[in-house]
Coordinates of C-alpha atoms and ligand atoms in Angstrom, one line a residue:
M1 CA -10.4 -3.0 18.7
K2 CA -10.2 -5.0 21.9
K3 CA -6.7 -6.4 22.2
Q4 CA -4.0 -4.0 23.2
L5 CA -1.2 -4.5 20.6
K6 CA 2.3 -3.1 20.8
K7 CA 2.8 -0.2 18.3
L8 CA 5.7 2.0 17.3
F9 CA 4.9 5.6 16.3
L10 CA 6.7 6.2 13.0
F11 CA 4.8 9.3 11.9
N12 CA 3.6 12.0 14.1
R13 CA 0.2 12.9 12.9
T14 CA -3.1 12.0 11.4
T15 CA -2.5 11.9 7.7
P16 CA -4.4 14.8 6.0
V17 CA -7.7 14.3 4.1
E18 CA -7.8 16.9 1.3
Y19 CA -10.7 17.9 -0.9
L20 CA -9.7 17.8 -4.6
E21 CA -11.7 20.8 -5.6
R22 CA -10.2 21.5 -9.0
L23 CA -10.4 17.9 -10.1
T24 CA -14.0 17.5 -8.8
K25 CA -15.0 20.6 -10.9
Q26 CA -13.3 19.3 -13.9
L27 CA -15.0 15.9 -13.8
A28 CA -18.3 17.3 -12.7
G29 CA -19.1 14.2 -10.7
P30 CA -19.0 13.3 -7.0
K31 CA -16.8 15.2 -4.5
I32 CA -13.4 13.6 -4.5
F33 CA -11.2 13.6 -1.4
I34 CA -7.8 12.1 -0.9
K35 CA -6.3 10.6 2.3
R36 CA -2.6 11.4 2.1
D37 CA -1.1 8.2 3.4
D38 CA 1.8 9.0 1.0
L39 CA 2.8 11.5 3.7
T40 CA 3.7 9.1 6.4
D41 CA 7.1 10.8 7.0
V42 CA 9.6 8.0 7.1
A43 CA 11.7 6.8 4.1
L44 CA 9.5 8.8 1.6
G45 CA 6.3 7.4 3.2
G46 CA 3.5 5.2 1.9
N47 CA 1.1 2.6 3.2
K48 CA 3.8 0.3 4.4
V49 CA 4.6 2.6 7.3
R50 CA 1.3 1.9 9.1
K51 CA 1.9 -1.8 8.7
L52 CA 5.4 -1.6 10.0
E53 CA 4.3 0.3 13.1
Y54 CA 2.8 -3.0 14.3
I55 CA 5.2 -5.5 12.7
L56 CA 8.4 -3.9 13.9
A57 CA 7.0 -3.3 17.4
D58 CA 6.5 -7.1 17.5
A59 CA 10.1 -7.6 16.2
L60 CA 11.5 -5.3 18.9
E61 CA 9.4 -6.9 21.6
K62 CA 10.9 -10.3 20.5
K63 CA 14.4 -8.7 20.8
C64 CA 15.2 -9.3 17.2
D65 CA 18.3 -7.5 15.8
T66 CA 17.8 -8.3 12.1
I67 CA 14.8 -7.8 9.8
I68 CA 14.5 -9.9 6.7
T69 CA 12.0 -9.1 4.0
T70 CA 11.4 -9.4 0.3
G71 CA 9.7 -7.8 -2.7
G72 CA 10.5 -7.0 -6.3
P73 CA 13.7 -5.0 -7.0
Q74 CA 11.5 -1.9 -7.1
S75 CA 9.5 -2.7 -4.0
N76 CA 8.2 0.2 -1.9
H77 CA 7.7 -2.1 1.0
A78 CA 11.4 -3.1 0.9
R79 CA 12.5 0.6 0.6
I80 CA 10.4 1.7 3.6
T81 CA 11.4 -1.3 5.7
A82 CA 15.1 -0.5 5.0
G83 CA 14.5 3.2 5.9
V84 CA 12.7 2.4 9.2
C85 CA 15.3 -0.2 10.1
A86 CA 18.0 2.5 9.6
K87 CA 16.0 4.8 12.0
L88 CA 15.6 2.0 14.6
G89 CA 19.2 0.8 14.3
L90 CA 18.2 -2.7 13.1
R91 CA 20.1 -4.7 10.5
C92 CA 17.9 -5.1 7.3
V93 CA 18.4 -7.9 4.8
L94 CA 16.4 -7.6 1.6
L95 CA 16.1 -10.9 -0.3
L96 CA 14.7 -9.5 -3.4
S97 CA 13.2 -11.3 -6.4
G98 CA 15.1 -11.2 -9.6
N99 CA 18.8 -11.2 -10.0
K100 CA 21.9 -9.0 -9.7
K101 CA 21.4 -7.5 -13.2
E102 CA 18.8 -5.1 -11.8
L103 CA 19.8 -1.5 -12.3
L104 CA 20.7 0.4 -9.1
E105 CA 17.9 3.0 -9.4
G106 CA 14.6 4.0 -7.8
N107 CA 13.7 2.1 -4.8
L108 CA 16.7 -0.3 -5.2
L109 CA 19.1 2.7 -4.9
L110 CA 17.2 4.0 -1.9
D111 CA 17.5 0.5 -0.2
K112 CA 21.3 0.9 -0.6
I113 CA 21.2 4.5 0.7
F114 CA 19.3 3.2 3.8
G115 CA 22.1 0.7 4.4
A116 CA 20.1 -2.5 3.7
E117 CA 22.0 -5.6 2.7
I118 CA 20.7 -6.6 -0.7
R119 CA 20.6 -10.2 -1.9
F120 CA 18.8 -11.5 -4.9
A121 CA 16.8 -14.7 -4.8
D122 CA 17.2 -15.5 -8.5
S123 CA 13.6 -16.4 -8.4
W124 CA 10.2 -14.6 -8.8
D125 CA 8.4 -17.2 -6.8
F126 CA 7.6 -15.5 -3.4
E127 CA 6.5 -18.8 -1.8
K128 CA 10.0 -20.1 -2.5
I129 CA 11.6 -16.8 -1.4
H130 CA 9.7 -16.9 1.9
L131 CA 11.2 -20.4 2.6
M132 CA 14.7 -19.0 1.7
M133 CA 14.1 -16.2 4.2
E134 CA 13.4 -18.7 6.9
E135 CA 16.6 -20.6 6.0
L136 CA 18.5 -17.3 6.2
A137 CA 17.0 -16.6 9.6
K138 CA 18.2 -20.0 10.8
H139 CA 21.6 -19.4 9.4
L140 CA 21.9 -16.0 11.2
A141 CA 20.7 -17.6 14.4
L142 CA 23.8 -19.9 14.3
N143 CA 25.9 -16.7 14.3
G144 CA 24.1 -15.3 17.3
H145 CA 21.6 -13.1 15.6
K146 CA 17.8 -13.1 16.1
A147 CA 16.1 -12.4 12.8
Y148 CA 12.5 -11.5 12.1
T149 CA 11.0 -12.2 8.7
I150 CA 8.3 -10.1 7.1
P151 CA 6.3 -11.5 4.2
V152 CA 6.2 -9.7 0.8
G153 CA 4.2 -6.4 1.0
G154 CA 4.1 -6.6 4.8
A155 CA 1.1 -8.8 4.3
S156 CA 0.7 -10.2 7.8
G157 CA -2.0 -10.0 10.4
L158 CA -0.1 -7.3 12.3
G159 CA 0.3 -5.3 9.1
T160 CA -3.4 -5.5 8.4
I161 CA -4.2 -3.9 11.8
G162 CA -2.4 -0.7 10.6
Y163 CA -5.2 -0.2 8.1
A164 CA -8.0 -1.2 10.4
E165 CA -6.7 1.7 12.5
C166 CA -6.7 3.9 9.4
F167 CA -10.4 3.3 9.0
S168 CA -11.1 4.6 12.5
E169 CA -8.9 7.6 11.7
I170 CA -11.0 8.3 8.6
L171 CA -14.2 8.2 10.7
E172 CA -12.7 10.8 13.1
Q173 CA -11.8 13.0 10.1
E174 CA -15.3 12.8 8.7
K175 CA -16.6 14.2 11.9
A176 CA -14.1 17.0 11.9
L177 CA -14.7 17.9 8.3
K178 CA -18.4 17.4 8.6
V179 CA -18.5 15.2 5.5
E180 CA -19.6 11.6 5.0
F181 CA -17.7 9.3 2.6
S182 CA -19.9 6.8 0.9
R183 CA -17.0 5.0 -0.7
I184 CA -13.3 4.5 0.0
V185 CA -11.2 3.6 -3.0
T186 CA -7.7 2.1 -2.7
A187 CA -5.1 0.2 -4.8
N188 CA -5.0 -3.5 -4.0
G189 CA -1.7 -5.3 -4.3
S190 CA -1.0 -8.0 -1.7
G191 CA -4.4 -7.1 -0.2
G192 CA -3.4 -6.0 3.3
T193 CA -4.5 -2.4 3.0
Q194 CA -8.0 -3.4 1.8
A195 CA -8.2 -6.2 4.4
G196 CA -7.4 -3.7 7.2
L197 CA -10.0 -1.3 6.0
E198 CA -12.5 -4.1 5.8
I199 CA -11.8 -5.1 9.4
G200 CA -12.2 -1.4 10.4
K201 CA -15.5 -1.3 8.6
A202 CA -16.8 -4.4 10.3
E203 CA -15.6 -3.3 13.7
H204 CA -17.4 0.0 13.3
K205 CA -20.4 -1.6 11.6
S206 CA -20.0 0.9 8.9
K207 CA -22.0 0.8 5.6
K208 CA -19.3 2.5 3.5
E209 CA -18.3 0.7 0.3
I210 CA -14.6 -0.2 0.1
L211 CA -13.5 -0.6 -3.5
G212 CA -10.1 -2.2 -4.1
M213 CA -8.7 -1.6 -7.5
S214 CA -6.5 -4.6 -8.2
V215 CA -3.1 -3.8 -9.6
L216 CA -1.5 -7.2 -9.2
F217 CA -3.9 -10.2 -9.3
K218 CA -7.1 -11.1 -11.2
K219 CA -10.2 -10.7 -9.1
E220 CA -10.5 -14.2 -7.7
K221 CA -6.9 -14.4 -6.5
A222 CA -7.0 -10.8 -5.1
L223 CA -10.2 -11.7 -3.2
E224 CA -8.5 -14.9 -1.8
Y225 CA -5.6 -12.7 -0.5
V226 CA -7.9 -10.1 1.1
K227 CA -9.9 -12.8 2.8
K228 CA -6.7 -14.5 4.0
E229 CA -5.4 -11.3 5.5
I230 CA -8.7 -10.4 7.1
A231 CA -8.5 -13.8 8.8
L232 CA -4.9 -13.2 9.9
G233 CA -5.9 -9.7 11.2
Y234 CA -8.7 -11.2 13.3
E235 CA -6.3 -13.8 14.6
V236 CA -4.0 -11.0 15.9
L237 CA -7.0 -9.3 17.5
G238 CA -7.9 -12.6 19.2
K239 CA -11.4 -12.3 17.7
D240 CA -13.6 -14.6 15.8
L241 CA -13.8 -13.9 12.1
S242 CA -16.8 -11.8 11.2
L243 CA -16.4 -11.2 7.5
N244 CA -18.2 -8.5 5.6
P245 CA -20.6 -10.1 3.2
G246 CA -19.4 -8.1 0.2
I247 CA -15.7 -7.4 -0.5
I248 CA -15.5 -5.4 -3.7
I249 CA -12.5 -5.8 -5.9
D250 CA -12.3 -4.6 -9.5
D251 CA -9.5 -5.9 -11.7
S252 CA -10.6 -4.1 -14.9
Y253 CA -7.8 -1.6 -14.6
L254 CA -5.0 -4.1 -14.3
G255 CA -4.2 -3.6 -18.0
E256 CA -1.4 -5.8 -19.2
G257 CA -0.4 -6.6 -15.7
Y258 CA 1.5 -5.6 -12.6
A259 CA 3.8 -2.6 -13.0
I260 CA 2.8 -2.1 -16.6
P261 CA 1.2 1.3 -16.9
D262 CA -1.2 1.9 -19.8
Q263 CA -2.3 5.1 -21.4
R264 CA -5.0 5.7 -18.7
V265 CA -2.4 5.5 -15.9
L266 CA -0.2 8.1 -17.6
E267 CA -3.1 10.4 -18.3
T268 CA -4.3 10.0 -14.6
I269 CA -0.8 10.9 -13.3
G270 CA -0.7 13.9 -15.6
L271 CA -4.2 15.0 -14.6
L272 CA -3.6 14.8 -10.8
G273 CA -0.3 16.6 -11.2
R274 CA -1.8 19.4 -13.3
T275 CA -5.0 20.0 -11.3
E276 CA -3.9 19.3 -7.8
G277 CA -0.1 19.2 -7.5
I278 CA -0.3 15.6 -6.3
I279 CA 2.0 12.9 -7.6
L280 CA 0.6 9.4 -8.2
D281 CA 2.8 6.5 -9.0
P282 CA 2.6 4.3 -12.2
V283 CA 2.3 0.9 -10.4
Y284 CA -0.4 1.4 -7.7
T285 CA -2.0 4.7 -7.2
G286 CA -2.0 5.8 -10.8
K287 CA -3.8 2.6 -11.8
A288 CA -6.3 2.8 -9.0
F289 CA -7.1 6.4 -9.4
G290 CA -7.5 5.9 -13.1
G291 CA -10.1 3.3 -12.2
L292 CA -11.9 5.8 -10.0
I293 CA -11.9 8.5 -12.7
D294 CA -13.4 5.9 -15.1
Y295 CA -16.1 5.0 -12.6
I296 CA -17.0 8.7 -12.4
K297 CA -17.0 9.2 -16.2
L298 CA -19.2 6.1 -16.6
G299 CA -21.7 7.6 -14.1
K300 CA -21.1 4.6 -11.7
I301 CA -20.9 7.0 -8.7
N302 CA -23.7 9.3 -7.9
T303 CA -22.8 13.0 -8.2
S304 CA -24.2 13.6 -4.7
E305 CA -21.6 11.2 -3.1
N306 CA -18.4 12.0 -1.4
V307 CA -15.6 9.6 -2.4
L308 CA -12.3 9.1 -0.5
F309 CA -9.2 7.8 -2.3
V310 CA -6.5 6.5 -0.1
H311 CA -3.1 7.6 -1.5
T312 CA -0.7 4.8 -0.6
G313 CA 2.5 6.4 -1.9
G314 CA 5.0 4.9 -4.3
Y315 CA 6.8 8.0 -5.5
P316 CA 10.1 6.4 -6.7
G317 CA 8.1 4.6 -9.4
I318 CA 7.8 8.0 -11.1
V319 CA 11.5 8.5 -11.7
N320 CA 11.8 4.8 -12.5
M321 CA 9.4 4.8 -15.5
T322 CA 10.7 3.6 -18.8
E323 CA 11.8 6.2 -21.4
R324 CA 8.8 5.2 -23.5
H325 CA 6.4 6.1 -20.6
K326 CA 8.2 9.3 -19.8
K327 CA 7.8 10.4 -23.4
Y328 CA 4.1 10.8 -22.8
F329 CA 4.8 13.7 -20.5
E330 CA 7.1 15.3 -23.0
N331 CA 4.1 15.9 -25.3
I332 CA 1.3 17.0 -23.0
Ligands
PLP1 C1 2.5 2.5 -3.2 C2 1.7 1.3 -2.9 N1 0.3 1.3 -3.0 C3 -0.4 0.3 -2.7 C4 0.1 -1.0 -2.4 C5 -0.8 -2.1 -2.2 O1 -0.9 -2.4 -0.8 P1 -1.3 -3.9 -0.4 O2 -0.1 -4.7 -0.7 O3 -1.6 -3.7 1.1 O4 -2.5 -4.3 -1.1 C6 1.5 -1.1 -2.3 C7 2.1 -2.4 -2.0 O5 3.3 -2.6 -2.2 C8 2.3 0.1 -2.6 O6 3.6 0.0 -2.5

């Protein structure tokens, strides 16, 4: 990557790549590896930390004292932003979708613990909420503050760069582990993680397949988002857009929709827990990993391949599952 961008260092290492030996044996398919981006240290970790390393460096460079962002009441992005702001001594205002009736649990409780100011937008329309955030920033400016707004999911050009960098990190780890991954699988929500990996792939002229398992949008919309974020990423890099010809997104594991885990998700969480001692979440990683397991069972991935799943975090979703979903684990 040519342009030198400002970056904060919020976690102190390369996140581990682990071979899931017991799971691989059980499925008798390709070798499955996992990149532990759930272990990015700050505020319980997750993929948003890599995004915030670039986004908040920009905010500090612009001498902002307040960060405004948004997400659902159980947003991992909001929780991590609140935690990182606490660490950096920045004021954090979360303008969350929904309304005050939301229960103070899971990520919302953590937002409070991290000292964020929580406001509810009384809307689920993020375009509208983004406008409200800009209004709030103007209002704070009148009172002598300089606010920096971050879109939902940290889906900005700078955020995307965090995952282009992650792709380079994966290539280094391949060398060290003497293994080659033919595919990288990740959950796709607002699209920035996949967009960043796609930029990394293009920059390195890599032939790896990147497979985004959509957990939020139907395929066409998810693709639109990824393309938009790739374009924003290239803008930040000051480069001309050189899109990969094939961006692969599968929405078959979306089930009934965002944050609604189906039986496959619960089974996948149980399976990873039992065989590898790894916790997946019911909103993102459980769904995406469930898709990967189905691909393996359907023989869509050759047994000679090495596949890498990027674990993007989301732990609080586990404790926040509905009683009905928790019941599944009572009976296994
Ligand atoms: C745990 C977790 N995994 C995956 C994602 C999806 O990442 P992206 O929005 O970059 O597609 C998110 C986004 O909120 C997340 O919180």
